[in-house]
Coordinates of C-alpha atoms in Angstrom, one line a residue:
M1 CA -6.8 8.6 9.9
R2 CA -4.0 11.1 10.6
S3 CA -4.8 11.5 14.3
P4 CA -2.6 12.9 17.0
L5 CA -2.6 9.4 18.6
R6 CA -1.1 7.9 15.4
R7 CA 1.5 10.6 15.1
A8 CA 2.5 10.0 18.8
A9 CA 2.7 6.3 18.1
L10 CA 4.9 6.9 15.1
L11 CA 7.3 9.1 17.0
A12 CA 7.6 6.6 19.8
A13 CA 8.3 3.8 17.3
S14 CA 10.4 5.6 14.8
S15 CA 13.7 4.4 16.3
L16 CA 12.5 0.8 15.8
A17 CA 10.9 1.3 12.3
L18 CA 13.9 0.0 10.4
V19 CA 13.3 -3.7 10.0
A20 CA 15.0 -6.3 7.7
T21 CA 12.4 -8.5 5.9
A22 CA 14.8 -10.8 4.0
A23 CA 18.1 -12.4 4.7
C24 CA 21.3 -11.2 3.1
G25 CA 22.8 -13.3 0.3
S26 CA 26.1 -13.5 -1.5
G27 CA 25.5 -11.0 -4.4
E28 CA 29.0 -11.4 -5.7
D29 CA 28.6 -8.9 -8.5
A30 CA 26.7 -6.3 -6.5
G31 CA 29.7 -4.1 -5.9
A32 CA 29.7 -4.8 -2.2
D33 CA 31.3 -7.6 -0.3
D34 CA 28.2 -8.3 1.8
G35 CA 25.7 -8.6 -1.1
V36 CA 22.8 -6.6 -2.5
R37 CA 21.0 -4.2 -0.2
A38 CA 17.5 -2.8 -0.9
V39 CA 15.5 -0.3 1.0
A40 CA 11.7 0.0 0.6
S41 CA 9.5 2.7 2.0
T42 CA 7.0 0.3 3.4
D43 CA 6.8 -3.5 4.1
V44 CA 4.4 -3.9 1.1
Y45 CA 7.2 -2.9 -1.3
G46 CA 9.7 -4.7 0.9
D47 CA 7.9 -7.9 0.4
V48 CA 7.7 -7.5 -3.4
V49 CA 11.5 -7.0 -3.5
A50 CA 12.1 -9.9 -1.1
A51 CA 9.9 -12.2 -3.3
I52 CA 12.0 -11.4 -6.3
G53 CA 15.4 -11.0 -4.6
G54 CA 15.2 -14.2 -2.6
D55 CA 18.3 -14.9 -0.4
R56 CA 20.6 -12.8 -2.6
V57 CA 19.1 -9.5 -1.4
E58 CA 18.8 -8.0 2.1
V59 CA 15.6 -5.9 2.2
T60 CA 14.9 -3.2 4.7
S61 CA 11.4 -1.8 5.1
V62 CA 11.4 1.7 6.6
L63 CA 7.7 1.5 7.7
D64 CA 6.1 -1.7 8.8
D65 CA 4.1 -0.3 11.8
P66 CA 0.3 -0.1 11.4
S67 CA 0.3 3.1 13.4
A68 CA 3.0 4.8 11.2
D69 CA 1.9 7.7 9.0
P70 CA 4.1 8.1 6.0
H71 CA 2.9 11.6 5.5
S72 CA 4.4 12.7 8.8
F73 CA 7.3 10.3 9.1
E74 CA 10.6 11.8 10.2
A75 CA 13.7 9.8 9.2
N76 CA 16.4 9.2 11.8
T77 CA 20.1 8.5 11.3
R78 CA 19.5 4.7 11.1
T79 CA 17.1 5.3 8.2
Q80 CA 19.6 7.6 6.4
L81 CA 22.4 5.0 6.9
A82 CA 20.3 2.2 5.4
V83 CA 19.5 4.4 2.3
S84 CA 23.2 5.4 2.0
R85 CA 24.2 1.8 1.8
A86 CA 21.4 0.7 -0.5
D87 CA 21.9 -0.6 -4.1
L88 CA 18.2 -0.3 -4.8
V89 CA 15.5 2.0 -3.3
V90 CA 11.8 1.3 -3.9
A91 CA 9.1 3.9 -3.0
N92 CA 5.4 4.4 -3.7
G93 CA 5.8 8.0 -4.9
G94 CA 2.8 10.2 -5.7
G95 CA 3.1 12.2 -2.5
Y96 CA 2.6 9.1 -0.3
D97 CA 6.1 8.7 1.0
D98 CA 7.9 11.9 0.2
F99 CA 10.4 11.2 3.0
M100 CA 12.1 8.7 0.7
Q101 CA 12.8 11.4 -1.9
T102 CA 14.3 13.5 0.8
L103 CA 16.6 10.7 1.9
V104 CA 17.7 9.8 -1.6
A105 CA 18.4 13.4 -2.5
A106 CA 20.5 13.9 0.7
D107 CA 22.4 10.7 0.2
G108 CA 23.6 11.0 -3.4
S109 CA 25.0 7.4 -3.4
G110 CA 23.8 6.5 -6.8
A111 CA 21.4 3.7 -5.8
V112 CA 18.8 2.7 -8.4
V113 CA 15.5 4.3 -7.4
L114 CA 12.2 2.9 -8.4
D115 CA 9.0 4.9 -7.9
A116 CA 5.9 2.8 -8.2
V117 CA 3.7 5.6 -9.5
E118 CA 6.2 6.6 -12.2
V119 CA 6.9 3.0 -13.2
S120 CA 3.2 2.3 -13.6
G121 CA 2.6 5.3 -15.8
L122 CA 0.0 6.8 -13.4
D123 CA -0.4 10.5 -13.4
A124 CA 0.1 11.9 -9.8
E125 CA -1.2 15.3 -11.0
A126 CA -4.5 14.0 -12.4
E127 CA -7.7 15.0 -10.7
G128 CA -8.8 12.3 -8.2
F129 CA -5.4 10.5 -8.2
N130 CA -5.3 7.8 -5.6
E131 CA -1.8 7.4 -4.1
H132 CA -2.4 3.9 -2.7
V133 CA -1.1 2.2 -5.8
W134 CA -0.2 -1.1 -4.2
Y135 CA -3.9 -1.9 -4.5
D136 CA -3.5 -1.5 -8.3
L137 CA -2.4 -5.0 -9.4
A138 CA -1.4 -3.9 -12.9
A139 CA 0.8 -1.2 -11.4
M140 CA 2.5 -3.7 -9.1
D141 CA 3.1 -6.0 -12.1
A142 CA 4.9 -3.1 -13.9
L143 CA 6.9 -2.5 -10.7
A144 CA 7.9 -6.1 -10.4
E145 CA 9.2 -6.1 -13.9
E146 CA 11.4 -3.1 -13.1
V147 CA 12.6 -4.7 -9.9
V148 CA 13.7 -7.8 -11.8
T149 CA 15.6 -5.7 -14.3
A150 CA 17.2 -3.5 -11.7
L151 CA 18.4 -6.4 -9.5
G152 CA 19.8 -8.1 -12.6
E153 CA 21.9 -5.1 -13.5
I154 CA 23.1 -4.6 -9.9
D155 CA 23.9 -8.3 -9.5
P156 CA 24.4 -9.9 -12.9
A157 CA 25.4 -13.2 -11.3
G158 CA 21.9 -13.5 -9.8
A159 CA 20.0 -12.3 -12.9
G160 CA 18.7 -15.8 -13.6
D161 CA 17.4 -16.2 -10.1
Y162 CA 15.7 -12.8 -10.2
E163 CA 14.1 -13.6 -13.5
A164 CA 12.7 -16.9 -12.2
N165 CA 11.5 -15.4 -9.0
G166 CA 10.0 -12.4 -10.8
A167 CA 8.2 -14.7 -13.3
Q168 CA 6.6 -16.6 -10.4
F169 CA 5.6 -13.5 -8.6
R170 CA 4.1 -11.9 -11.7
A171 CA 2.2 -15.1 -12.5
G172 CA 0.6 -14.8 -9.1
L173 CA -0.4 -11.2 -9.9
Q174 CA -1.8 -12.2 -13.3
E175 CA -4.0 -14.8 -11.5
L176 CA -5.3 -12.1 -9.3
I177 CA -6.0 -9.8 -12.2
A178 CA -7.8 -12.5 -14.1
A179 CA -9.9 -13.3 -11.0
G180 CA -10.8 -9.6 -10.7
E181 CA -11.8 -9.4 -14.3
Q182 CA -14.0 -12.5 -14.0
A183 CA -15.7 -11.2 -10.8
R184 CA -16.4 -7.9 -12.5
A185 CA -19.5 -9.4 -14.1
T186 CA -21.1 -9.5 -10.6
T187 CA -19.5 -6.4 -9.1
Q188 CA -19.9 -3.9 -11.9
G189 CA -21.9 -0.9 -10.8
A190 CA -22.2 -2.2 -7.2
G191 CA -22.5 0.7 -4.7
V192 CA -19.8 0.9 -2.0
A193 CA -18.8 3.3 0.7
V194 CA -15.3 3.7 2.2
T195 CA -13.8 5.3 5.2
E196 CA -10.7 6.2 3.3
P197 CA -9.7 5.9 -0.3
V198 CA -7.1 3.2 0.5
P199 CA -8.8 0.4 -1.6
G200 CA -9.8 2.7 -4.4
H201 CA -7.8 1.0 -7.2
L202 CA -9.1 -2.4 -6.3
L203 CA -12.7 -1.2 -6.3
D204 CA -12.2 0.5 -9.6
A205 CA -10.9 -2.7 -11.1
L206 CA -14.1 -4.4 -10.0
G207 CA -16.2 -1.7 -11.5
A208 CA -17.7 -0.8 -8.1
E209 CA -19.2 2.7 -7.7
D210 CA -17.8 4.6 -4.7
L211 CA -20.7 6.6 -3.4
T212 CA -18.9 8.0 -0.3
P213 CA -19.1 11.8 0.0
A214 CA -15.6 13.0 -1.0
E215 CA -15.5 15.4 2.0
F216 CA -15.9 12.5 4.4
A217 CA -13.1 10.2 3.1
E218 CA -10.7 13.1 2.6
A219 CA -11.3 14.4 6.1
V220 CA -10.7 11.0 7.7
E221 CA -7.6 10.3 5.7
E222 CA -6.0 13.7 6.5
G223 CA -7.0 13.6 10.2
G224 CA -9.4 16.5 9.9
D225 CA -12.8 17.1 11.4
V226 CA -15.8 15.7 9.6
S227 CA -18.6 18.3 9.7
P228 CA -21.9 17.1 11.2
A229 CA -23.6 17.7 7.9
V230 CA -21.2 15.5 6.0
L231 CA -21.2 12.8 8.7
Q232 CA -25.0 12.7 8.5
E233 CA -25.0 12.5 4.7
T234 CA -22.6 9.5 4.9
L235 CA -24.7 7.8 7.6
D236 CA -27.8 8.4 5.5
L237 CA -26.0 6.8 2.6
I238 CA -25.2 3.7 4.6
G239 CA -28.9 3.3 5.6
S240 CA -30.3 4.1 2.2
G241 CA -29.9 0.7 0.6
Q242 CA -27.6 2.1 -2.1
V243 CA -24.4 0.4 -0.9
R244 CA -23.6 -3.3 -0.7
A245 CA -20.5 -2.9 1.4
L246 CA -18.5 -0.6 3.6
V247 CA -14.8 -1.0 3.0
Y248 CA -12.8 0.5 5.9
N249 CA -9.2 1.0 6.9
D250 CA -8.8 -1.4 9.8
Q251 CA -5.6 0.3 10.9
T252 CA -7.3 3.6 11.7
S253 CA -10.2 4.5 13.9
G254 CA -12.1 7.5 15.2
P255 CA -15.6 8.5 16.3
E256 CA -16.7 9.1 12.7
T257 CA -15.5 5.7 11.4
E258 CA -17.0 3.9 14.4
R259 CA -20.4 5.6 13.7
L260 CA -20.2 4.3 10.1
L261 CA -19.4 0.8 11.2
E262 CA -22.3 0.8 13.7
A263 CA -24.6 2.1 11.0
A264 CA -23.5 -0.5 8.5
R265 CA -24.0 -3.4 10.9
A266 CA -27.4 -2.0 11.8
A267 CA -28.4 -1.7 8.2
G268 CA -27.1 -5.2 7.3
V269 CA -24.4 -3.8 5.0
D270 CA -21.3 -6.0 4.7
V271 CA -18.3 -4.6 6.4
V272 CA -14.9 -5.4 4.7
P273 CA -11.7 -4.4 6.5
V274 CA -8.5 -3.5 4.5
T275 CA -5.1 -2.3 5.7
E276 CA -2.2 -0.2 4.4
T277 CA 0.6 -2.5 5.6
L278 CA 1.0 -6.3 5.5
P279 CA -0.9 -8.2 8.2
E280 CA 1.3 -10.5 10.2
G281 CA 2.1 -13.8 8.6
Q282 CA 1.1 -12.8 5.0
D283 CA 2.9 -11.9 1.9
Y284 CA 1.7 -9.4 -0.8
L285 CA 0.0 -12.0 -3.0
S286 CA -1.9 -13.8 -0.2
W287 CA -2.9 -10.4 1.3
M288 CA -4.3 -9.1 -2.0
R289 CA -6.0 -12.5 -2.7
G290 CA -7.8 -12.1 0.7
N291 CA -8.7 -8.5 0.0
L292 CA -10.0 -9.4 -3.5
D293 CA -12.1 -12.3 -2.3
A294 CA -13.6 -10.4 0.6
V295 CA -14.6 -7.4 -1.5
V296 CA -16.0 -9.6 -4.3
A297 CA -18.0 -11.6 -1.9
A298 CA -19.5 -8.5 -0.3
L299 CA -20.3 -6.8 -3.6
S300 CA -21.7 -9.9 -5.2
A301 CA -24.2 -10.6 -2.3

């Protein structure tokens, strides 16, 4: 939810938002004495790069704070400096983290830039496009392949390491994709409601039917007001018996989402929390495995 509280939290934390998520390695062929540097828009993409880059790549994630809103993020000089020194920049794209485009355009350093939406072949202009593509496992597989290629070109001496790490990471993704395909037999057509469209790609892969009134999810995501009529329509949906689960963004809250959570619990509807950034102590693969298992369990009940 794009609330004033979240915006205030972001501004207060922006000076601390730049966090390294992997150690710097040797990177002898990277064109810099101190190794390969990568900058990712969020810690989700930072973790993907770190998994592939290993100790040869220093990864900086611009946003790793649950309260940070990429739509309203304002970069500071530290962020610009990190981008100016980067060999590789990874962003979500599709309008989610436009601040990265601004930083790259202002820098002009010639870093390799990977846009997850573009790499995956998704159409950001398509009606109903969901920008939260890190919940699309096939899109992340395509991105991982490009990260392997880019790092190998930046640092030829480490190409073998990147290929091995990338193969391991992508094997993990393929296991998750296969698990989702297998689960689809029990989740196909299952009704679901969401507080925001964050998990949309995962739900689509499982064949779930999102019955949430579009006006509700859009208003919550954009921090707008939910009209009483739309709120009541959504509450009625929760109590109607049409949905097996309410999947909600655990990193945002507000009166409307709290009403939905209360209604779901009262109606005996399973409640499944998801997040936009990595929970503490998890990597991308373990995080997505947990999300997949939780959603499948709820929709298969």
